[in-house]
CSV table of C-alpha atoms in Angstrom, one decimal:
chain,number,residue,atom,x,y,z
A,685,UNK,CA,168.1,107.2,134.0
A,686,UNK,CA,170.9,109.8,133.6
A,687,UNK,CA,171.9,113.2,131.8
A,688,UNK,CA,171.9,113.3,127.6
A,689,UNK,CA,174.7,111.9,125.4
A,690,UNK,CA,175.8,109.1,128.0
A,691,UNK,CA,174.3,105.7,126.1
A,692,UNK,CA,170.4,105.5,127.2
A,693,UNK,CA,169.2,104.4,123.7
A,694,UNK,CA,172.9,102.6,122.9
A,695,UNK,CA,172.4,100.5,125.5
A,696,UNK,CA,168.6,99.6,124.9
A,697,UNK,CA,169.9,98.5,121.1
A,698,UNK,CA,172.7,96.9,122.3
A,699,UNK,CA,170.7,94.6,124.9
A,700,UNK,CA,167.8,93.9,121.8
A,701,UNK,CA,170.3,93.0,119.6
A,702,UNK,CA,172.4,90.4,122.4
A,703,UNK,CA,169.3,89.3,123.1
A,704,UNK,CA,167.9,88.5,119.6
A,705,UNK,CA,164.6,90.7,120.3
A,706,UNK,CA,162.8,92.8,117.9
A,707,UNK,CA,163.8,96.8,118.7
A,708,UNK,CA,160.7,99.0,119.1
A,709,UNK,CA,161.8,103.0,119.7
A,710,UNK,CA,158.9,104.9,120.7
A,711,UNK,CA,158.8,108.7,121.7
A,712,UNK,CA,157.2,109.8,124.8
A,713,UNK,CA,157.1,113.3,122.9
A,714,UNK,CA,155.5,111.6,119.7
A,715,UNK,CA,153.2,109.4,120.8
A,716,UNK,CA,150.0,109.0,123.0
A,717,UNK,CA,148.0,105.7,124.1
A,718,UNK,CA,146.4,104.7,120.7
A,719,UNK,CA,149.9,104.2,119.2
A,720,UNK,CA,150.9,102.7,122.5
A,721,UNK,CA,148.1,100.2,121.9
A,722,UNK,CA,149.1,99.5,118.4
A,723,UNK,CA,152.8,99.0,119.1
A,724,UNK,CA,151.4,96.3,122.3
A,725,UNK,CA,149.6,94.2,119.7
A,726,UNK,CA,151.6,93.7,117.6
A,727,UNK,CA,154.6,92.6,120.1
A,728,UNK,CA,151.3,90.2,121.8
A,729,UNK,CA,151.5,88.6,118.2
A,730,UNK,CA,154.7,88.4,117.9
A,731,UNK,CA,155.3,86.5,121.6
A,732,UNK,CA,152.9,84.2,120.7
A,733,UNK,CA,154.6,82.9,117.4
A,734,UNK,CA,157.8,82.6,119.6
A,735,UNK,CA,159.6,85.9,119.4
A,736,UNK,CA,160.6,89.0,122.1
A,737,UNK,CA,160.3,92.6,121.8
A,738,UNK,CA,162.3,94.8,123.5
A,739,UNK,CA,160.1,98.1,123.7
A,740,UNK,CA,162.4,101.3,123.9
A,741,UNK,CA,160.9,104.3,125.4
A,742,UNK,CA,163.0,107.7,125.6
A,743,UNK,CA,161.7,110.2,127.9
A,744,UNK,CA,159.7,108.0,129.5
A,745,UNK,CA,159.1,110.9,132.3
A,746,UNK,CA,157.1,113.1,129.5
A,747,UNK,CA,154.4,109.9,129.3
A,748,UNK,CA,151.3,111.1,132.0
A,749,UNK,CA,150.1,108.4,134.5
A,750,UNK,CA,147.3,107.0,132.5
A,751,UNK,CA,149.4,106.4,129.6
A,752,UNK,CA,152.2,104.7,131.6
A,753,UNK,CA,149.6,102.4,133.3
A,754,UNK,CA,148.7,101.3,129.8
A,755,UNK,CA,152.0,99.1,129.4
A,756,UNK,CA,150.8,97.9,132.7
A,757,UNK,CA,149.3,94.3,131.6
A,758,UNK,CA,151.8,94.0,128.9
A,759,UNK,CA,154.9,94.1,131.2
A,760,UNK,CA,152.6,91.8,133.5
A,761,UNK,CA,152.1,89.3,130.4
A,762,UNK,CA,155.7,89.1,129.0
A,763,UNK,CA,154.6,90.6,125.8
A,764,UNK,CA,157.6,93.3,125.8
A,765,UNK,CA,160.6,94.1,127.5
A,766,UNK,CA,160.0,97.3,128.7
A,767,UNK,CA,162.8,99.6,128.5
A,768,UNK,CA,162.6,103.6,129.4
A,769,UNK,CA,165.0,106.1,129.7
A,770,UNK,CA,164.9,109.6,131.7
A,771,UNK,CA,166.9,112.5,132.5
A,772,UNK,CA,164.8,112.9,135.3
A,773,UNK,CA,164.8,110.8,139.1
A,774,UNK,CA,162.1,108.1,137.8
A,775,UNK,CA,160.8,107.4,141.8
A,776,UNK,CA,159.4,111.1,140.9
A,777,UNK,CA,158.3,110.7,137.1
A,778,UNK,CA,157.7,106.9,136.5
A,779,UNK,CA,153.8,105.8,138.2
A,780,UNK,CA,154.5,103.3,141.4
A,781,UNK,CA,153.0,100.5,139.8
A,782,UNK,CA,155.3,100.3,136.8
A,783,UNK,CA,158.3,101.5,139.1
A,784,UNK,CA,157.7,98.5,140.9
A,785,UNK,CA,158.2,96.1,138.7
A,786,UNK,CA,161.1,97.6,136.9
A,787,UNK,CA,165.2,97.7,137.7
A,788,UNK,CA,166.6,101.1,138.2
A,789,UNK,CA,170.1,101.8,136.3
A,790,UNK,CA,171.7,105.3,137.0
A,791,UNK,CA,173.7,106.3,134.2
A,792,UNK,CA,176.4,108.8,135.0
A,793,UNK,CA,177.9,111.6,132.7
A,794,UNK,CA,181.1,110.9,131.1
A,795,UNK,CA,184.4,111.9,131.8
A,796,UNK,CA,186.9,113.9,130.1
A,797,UNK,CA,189.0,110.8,129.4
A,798,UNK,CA,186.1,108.4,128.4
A,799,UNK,CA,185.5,111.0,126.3
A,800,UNK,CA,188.5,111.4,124.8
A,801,UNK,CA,188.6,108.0,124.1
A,802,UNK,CA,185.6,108.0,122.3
A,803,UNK,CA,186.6,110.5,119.9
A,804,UNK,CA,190.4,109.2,119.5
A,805,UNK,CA,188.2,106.3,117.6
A,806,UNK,CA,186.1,108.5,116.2
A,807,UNK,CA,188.9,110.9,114.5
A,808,UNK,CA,190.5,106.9,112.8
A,809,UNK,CA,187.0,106.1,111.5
A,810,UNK,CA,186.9,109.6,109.5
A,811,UNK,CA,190.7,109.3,108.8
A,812,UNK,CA,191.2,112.9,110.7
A,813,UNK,CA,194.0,113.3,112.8
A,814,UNK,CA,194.3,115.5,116.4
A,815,UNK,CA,196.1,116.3,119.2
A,816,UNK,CA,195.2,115.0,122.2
A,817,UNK,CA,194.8,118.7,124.1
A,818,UNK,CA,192.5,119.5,121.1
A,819,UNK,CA,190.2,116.7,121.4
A,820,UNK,CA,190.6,117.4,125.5
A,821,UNK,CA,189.2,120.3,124.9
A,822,UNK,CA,185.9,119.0,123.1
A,823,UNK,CA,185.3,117.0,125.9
A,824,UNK,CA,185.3,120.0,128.0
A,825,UNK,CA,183.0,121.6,126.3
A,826,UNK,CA,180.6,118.4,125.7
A,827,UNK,CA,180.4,118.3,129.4
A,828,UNK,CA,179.8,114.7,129.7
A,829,UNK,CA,177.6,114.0,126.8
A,830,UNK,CA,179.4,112.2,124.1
A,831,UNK,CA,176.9,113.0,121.1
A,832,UNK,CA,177.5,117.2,121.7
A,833,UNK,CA,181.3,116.0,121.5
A,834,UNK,CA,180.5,113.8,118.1
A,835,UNK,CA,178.3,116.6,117.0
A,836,UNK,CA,181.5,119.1,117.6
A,837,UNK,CA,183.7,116.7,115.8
A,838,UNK,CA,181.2,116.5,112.7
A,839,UNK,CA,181.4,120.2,112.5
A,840,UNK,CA,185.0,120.9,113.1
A,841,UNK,CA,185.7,117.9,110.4
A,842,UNK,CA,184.2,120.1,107.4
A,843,UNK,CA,187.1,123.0,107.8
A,844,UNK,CA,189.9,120.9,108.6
A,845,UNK,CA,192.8,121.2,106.6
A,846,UNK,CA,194.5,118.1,105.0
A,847,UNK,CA,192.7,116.1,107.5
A,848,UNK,CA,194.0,117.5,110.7
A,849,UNK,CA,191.8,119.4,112.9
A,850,UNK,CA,193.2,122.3,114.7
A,851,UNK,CA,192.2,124.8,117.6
A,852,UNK,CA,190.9,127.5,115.1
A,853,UNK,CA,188.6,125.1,113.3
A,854,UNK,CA,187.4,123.5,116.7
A,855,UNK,CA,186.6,127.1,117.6
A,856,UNK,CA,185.0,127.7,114.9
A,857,UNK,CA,182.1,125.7,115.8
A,858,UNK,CA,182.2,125.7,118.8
A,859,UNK,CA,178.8,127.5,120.3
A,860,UNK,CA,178.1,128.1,124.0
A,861,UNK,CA,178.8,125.4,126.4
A,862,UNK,CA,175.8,123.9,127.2
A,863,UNK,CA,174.7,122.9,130.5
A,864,UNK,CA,172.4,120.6,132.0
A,865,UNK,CA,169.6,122.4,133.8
A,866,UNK,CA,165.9,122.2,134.0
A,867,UNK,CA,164.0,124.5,136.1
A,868,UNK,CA,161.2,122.3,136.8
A,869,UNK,CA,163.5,119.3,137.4
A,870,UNK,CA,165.9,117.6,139.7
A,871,UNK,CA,169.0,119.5,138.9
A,872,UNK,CA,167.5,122.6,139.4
A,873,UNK,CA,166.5,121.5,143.5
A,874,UNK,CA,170.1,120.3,143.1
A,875,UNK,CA,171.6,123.6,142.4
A,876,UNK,CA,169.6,125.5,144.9
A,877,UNK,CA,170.5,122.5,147.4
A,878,UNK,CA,174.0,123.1,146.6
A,879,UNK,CA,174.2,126.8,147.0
A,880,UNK,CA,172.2,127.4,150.6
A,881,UNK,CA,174.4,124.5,151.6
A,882,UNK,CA,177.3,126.6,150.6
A,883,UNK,CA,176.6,129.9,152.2
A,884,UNK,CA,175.6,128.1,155.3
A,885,UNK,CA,178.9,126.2,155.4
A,886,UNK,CA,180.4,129.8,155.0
A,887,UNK,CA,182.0,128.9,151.6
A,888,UNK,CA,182.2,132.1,149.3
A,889,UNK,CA,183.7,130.1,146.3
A,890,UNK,CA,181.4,127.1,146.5
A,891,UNK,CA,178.3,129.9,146.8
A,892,UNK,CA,179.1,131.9,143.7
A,893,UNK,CA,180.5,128.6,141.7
A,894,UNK,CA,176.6,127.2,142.1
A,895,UNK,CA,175.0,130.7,141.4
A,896,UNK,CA,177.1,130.9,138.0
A,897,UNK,CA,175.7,127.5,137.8
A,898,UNK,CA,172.4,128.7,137.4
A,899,UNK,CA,173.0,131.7,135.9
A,900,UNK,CA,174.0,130.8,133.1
A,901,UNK,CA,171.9,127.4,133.1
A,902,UNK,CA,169.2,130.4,132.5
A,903,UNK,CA,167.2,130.0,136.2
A,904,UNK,CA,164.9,133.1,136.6
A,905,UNK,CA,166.3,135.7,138.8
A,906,UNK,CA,163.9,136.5,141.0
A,907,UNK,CA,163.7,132.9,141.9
A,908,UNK,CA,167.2,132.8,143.1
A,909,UNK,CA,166.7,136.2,144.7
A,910,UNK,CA,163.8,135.1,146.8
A,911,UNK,CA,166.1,131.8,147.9
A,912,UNK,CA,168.5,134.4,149.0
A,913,UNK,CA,166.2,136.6,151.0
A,914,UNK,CA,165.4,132.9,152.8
A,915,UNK,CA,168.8,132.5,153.4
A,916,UNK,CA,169.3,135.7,155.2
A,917,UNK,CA,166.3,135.0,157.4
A,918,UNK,CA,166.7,131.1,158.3
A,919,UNK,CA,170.6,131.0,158.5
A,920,UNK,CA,171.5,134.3,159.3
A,921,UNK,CA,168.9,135.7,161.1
A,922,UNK,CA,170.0,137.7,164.5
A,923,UNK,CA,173.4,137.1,164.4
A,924,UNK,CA,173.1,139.7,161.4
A,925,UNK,CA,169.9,141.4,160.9
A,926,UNK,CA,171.4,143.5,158.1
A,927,UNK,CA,171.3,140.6,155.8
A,928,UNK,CA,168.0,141.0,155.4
A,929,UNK,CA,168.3,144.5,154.4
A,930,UNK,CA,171.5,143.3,151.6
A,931,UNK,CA,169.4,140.8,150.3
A,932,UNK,CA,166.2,143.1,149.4
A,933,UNK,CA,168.4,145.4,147.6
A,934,UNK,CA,169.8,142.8,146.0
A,935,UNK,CA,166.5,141.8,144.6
A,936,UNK,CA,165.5,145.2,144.0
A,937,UNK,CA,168.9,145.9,141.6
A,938,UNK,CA,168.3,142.7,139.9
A,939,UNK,CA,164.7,143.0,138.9
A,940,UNK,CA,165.6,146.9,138.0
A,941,UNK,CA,169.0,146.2,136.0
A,942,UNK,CA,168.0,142.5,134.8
A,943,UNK,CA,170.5,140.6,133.6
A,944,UNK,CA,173.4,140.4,133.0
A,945,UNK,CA,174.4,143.8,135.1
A,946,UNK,CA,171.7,142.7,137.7
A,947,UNK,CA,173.3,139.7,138.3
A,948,UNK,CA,176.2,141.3,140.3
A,949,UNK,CA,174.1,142.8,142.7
A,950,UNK,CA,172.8,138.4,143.4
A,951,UNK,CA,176.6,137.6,143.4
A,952,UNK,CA,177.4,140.7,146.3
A,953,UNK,CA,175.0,138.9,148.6
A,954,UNK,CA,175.8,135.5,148.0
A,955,UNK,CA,179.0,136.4,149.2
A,956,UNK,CA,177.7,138.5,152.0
A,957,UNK,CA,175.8,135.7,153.3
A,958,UNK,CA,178.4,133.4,153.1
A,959,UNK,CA,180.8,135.2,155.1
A,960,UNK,CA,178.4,136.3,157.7
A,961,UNK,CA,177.7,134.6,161.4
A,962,UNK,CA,175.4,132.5,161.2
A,963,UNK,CA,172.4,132.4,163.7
A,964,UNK,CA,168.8,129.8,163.1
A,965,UNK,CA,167.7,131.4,166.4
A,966,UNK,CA,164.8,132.6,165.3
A,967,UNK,CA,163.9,129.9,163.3
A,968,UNK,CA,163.9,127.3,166.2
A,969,UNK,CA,162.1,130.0,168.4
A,970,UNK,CA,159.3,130.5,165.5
A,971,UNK,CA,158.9,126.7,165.2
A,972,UNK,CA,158.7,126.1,169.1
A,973,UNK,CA,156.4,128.8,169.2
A,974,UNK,CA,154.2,127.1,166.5
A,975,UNK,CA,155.0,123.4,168.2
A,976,UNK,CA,153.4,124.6,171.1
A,977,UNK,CA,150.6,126.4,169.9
A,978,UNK,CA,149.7,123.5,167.5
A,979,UNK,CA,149.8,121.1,170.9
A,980,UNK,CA,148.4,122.9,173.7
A,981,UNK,CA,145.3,124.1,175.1
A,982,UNK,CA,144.7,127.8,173.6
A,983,UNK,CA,144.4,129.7,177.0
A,984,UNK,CA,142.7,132.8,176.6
A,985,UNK,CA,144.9,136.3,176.6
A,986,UNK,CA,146.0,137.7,180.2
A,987,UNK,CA,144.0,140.5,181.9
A,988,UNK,CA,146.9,142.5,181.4
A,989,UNK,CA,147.9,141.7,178.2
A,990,UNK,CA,144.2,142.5,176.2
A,991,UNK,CA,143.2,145.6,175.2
A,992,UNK,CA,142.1,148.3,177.4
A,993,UNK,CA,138.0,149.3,177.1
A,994,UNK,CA,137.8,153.1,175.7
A,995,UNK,CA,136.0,154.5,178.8
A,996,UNK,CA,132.4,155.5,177.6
């Protein structure tokens, strides 16, 4: 598992090819269980006339459960050496039974040296030449996924000049920075994780550094807006009941403006909450209330507490 652009599919060739297997790519997007079955036979021949298969499976998370339980008796069998890869957490996305008898490797997202490094070899192999800031600043903008920095170098190597690349050309081509975001995935629980944690640690710069986050990673205002009306209530609470109040108009301004202009009115009460007191009074209360009801016997309302008869 881990982000685009950090060696999934590299690695998968590189441990086929060490370990004298045939290399099988196969596209969770592509394919469905009748090409799955055609692929297993074949590598059930070719184990019983002595030879390995190494079966490569990107974006293994996008396979549903009855098609990952068809590798099932395969793996079982030793007829392939299953290998998948996922931008997603695979104890969420990969079925228990297959989990099980697989080894999870996290893959982390390059640095800006790494990198760098990689295209310092890549600028000798096309005979280019750079300087070291320039090629800095690809990494940057690849954000740790070496093949958008490759890509960028591809690009920026059809206008260079006598072979040397330079900051106009690399701008040039350069298109928005892309981000790693998926709002139905992990990093998009991550982000939201990341900015309640900030407002409720009172951290104003943390708060708006995750909501740009998802901003511009495209998350759906209205979502974010209803996360911040929760925040108001469960954090906030009574220690500033106006929150509340902030946080409505808030969403009010943002579905009425939409973005971008709408998005300041998301960024004033992120900030708001994060420099308010803090108070989860109510929210214990609430959930003692509930405890207790949820445990004990439900005695019936006090005389003086019901409501009175109309006299008649």
């Amino acid at each position: 598992m881990g982000p685009p652009g950090v060696g999934k599919t590299t690695l998968a060739r590189v441990i086929a090819r060490v370990t004298k297997c045939d290399y099988i790519p196969f596209s969770a997007v592509l394919s469905g269980i009748k090409e799955i079955k055609a692929v297993m036979a074949d590598a059930e021949r070719a184990r019983r006339i002595g030879r390995r298969t190494v079966l490569f499976i990107d974006e293994i998370h996008r396979f549903n459960k009855a098609q990952q339980d068809a590798f099932l008796p395969y793996v079982e069998r030793g007829d392939i050496i299953l290998i998948g890869a996922t931008t997603e957490n695979p104890s969420f996305e990969v079925v228990s039974a297959l989990l099980s008898r697989a080894r999870v490797f996290a893959l982390h997202a390059l640095t800006v040296e790494q990198i760098v490094t990689l295209l310092e070899r890549a600028i000798k192999v096309l005979q280019l030449s750079a300087p070291r800031e320039l090629l800095e600043h690809i990494a940057v903008f690849a954000n740790g996924d070496a093949r958008a920095a490759y890509n960028v170098l591809e690009l920026a190597s059809v206008v260079a000049r006598d072979g040397a690349l330079d900051r106009e050309g690399v701008e040039s081509v350069l298109g928005r920075k892309m981000l790693l975001y998926d709002k139905s995935g992990e990093e998009h629980f991550n982000l939201i994780s990341a900015l309640h944690k900030s407002i409720r640690s009172s951290n104003p710069d943390a708060a708006l550094y995750w909501l740009a986050r998802m901003l511009e990673g495209g998350e759906d205002r209205m979502y974010i807006a209803r996360r911040l009306v929760r925040m108001a209530i469960e954090d906030i609470g009574l220690a500033d009941p106006r929150a509340l109040e902030q946080t409505i108009a808030a969403q009010q301004a943002a579905h009425f403006l939409g973005a971008p202009e709408g998005d300041l009115a998301l960024a004033q009460a992120a900030i708001y909450l994060a420099v308010a007191p803090k108070s989860d009074a109510s929210y214990r209360a609430l959930n003692a209330a509930t405890d207790a009801v949820s445990n004990t016997t439900a005695e019936p309302v006090p005389m003086q507490l019901r409501n009175a008869r109309r006299a008649t």
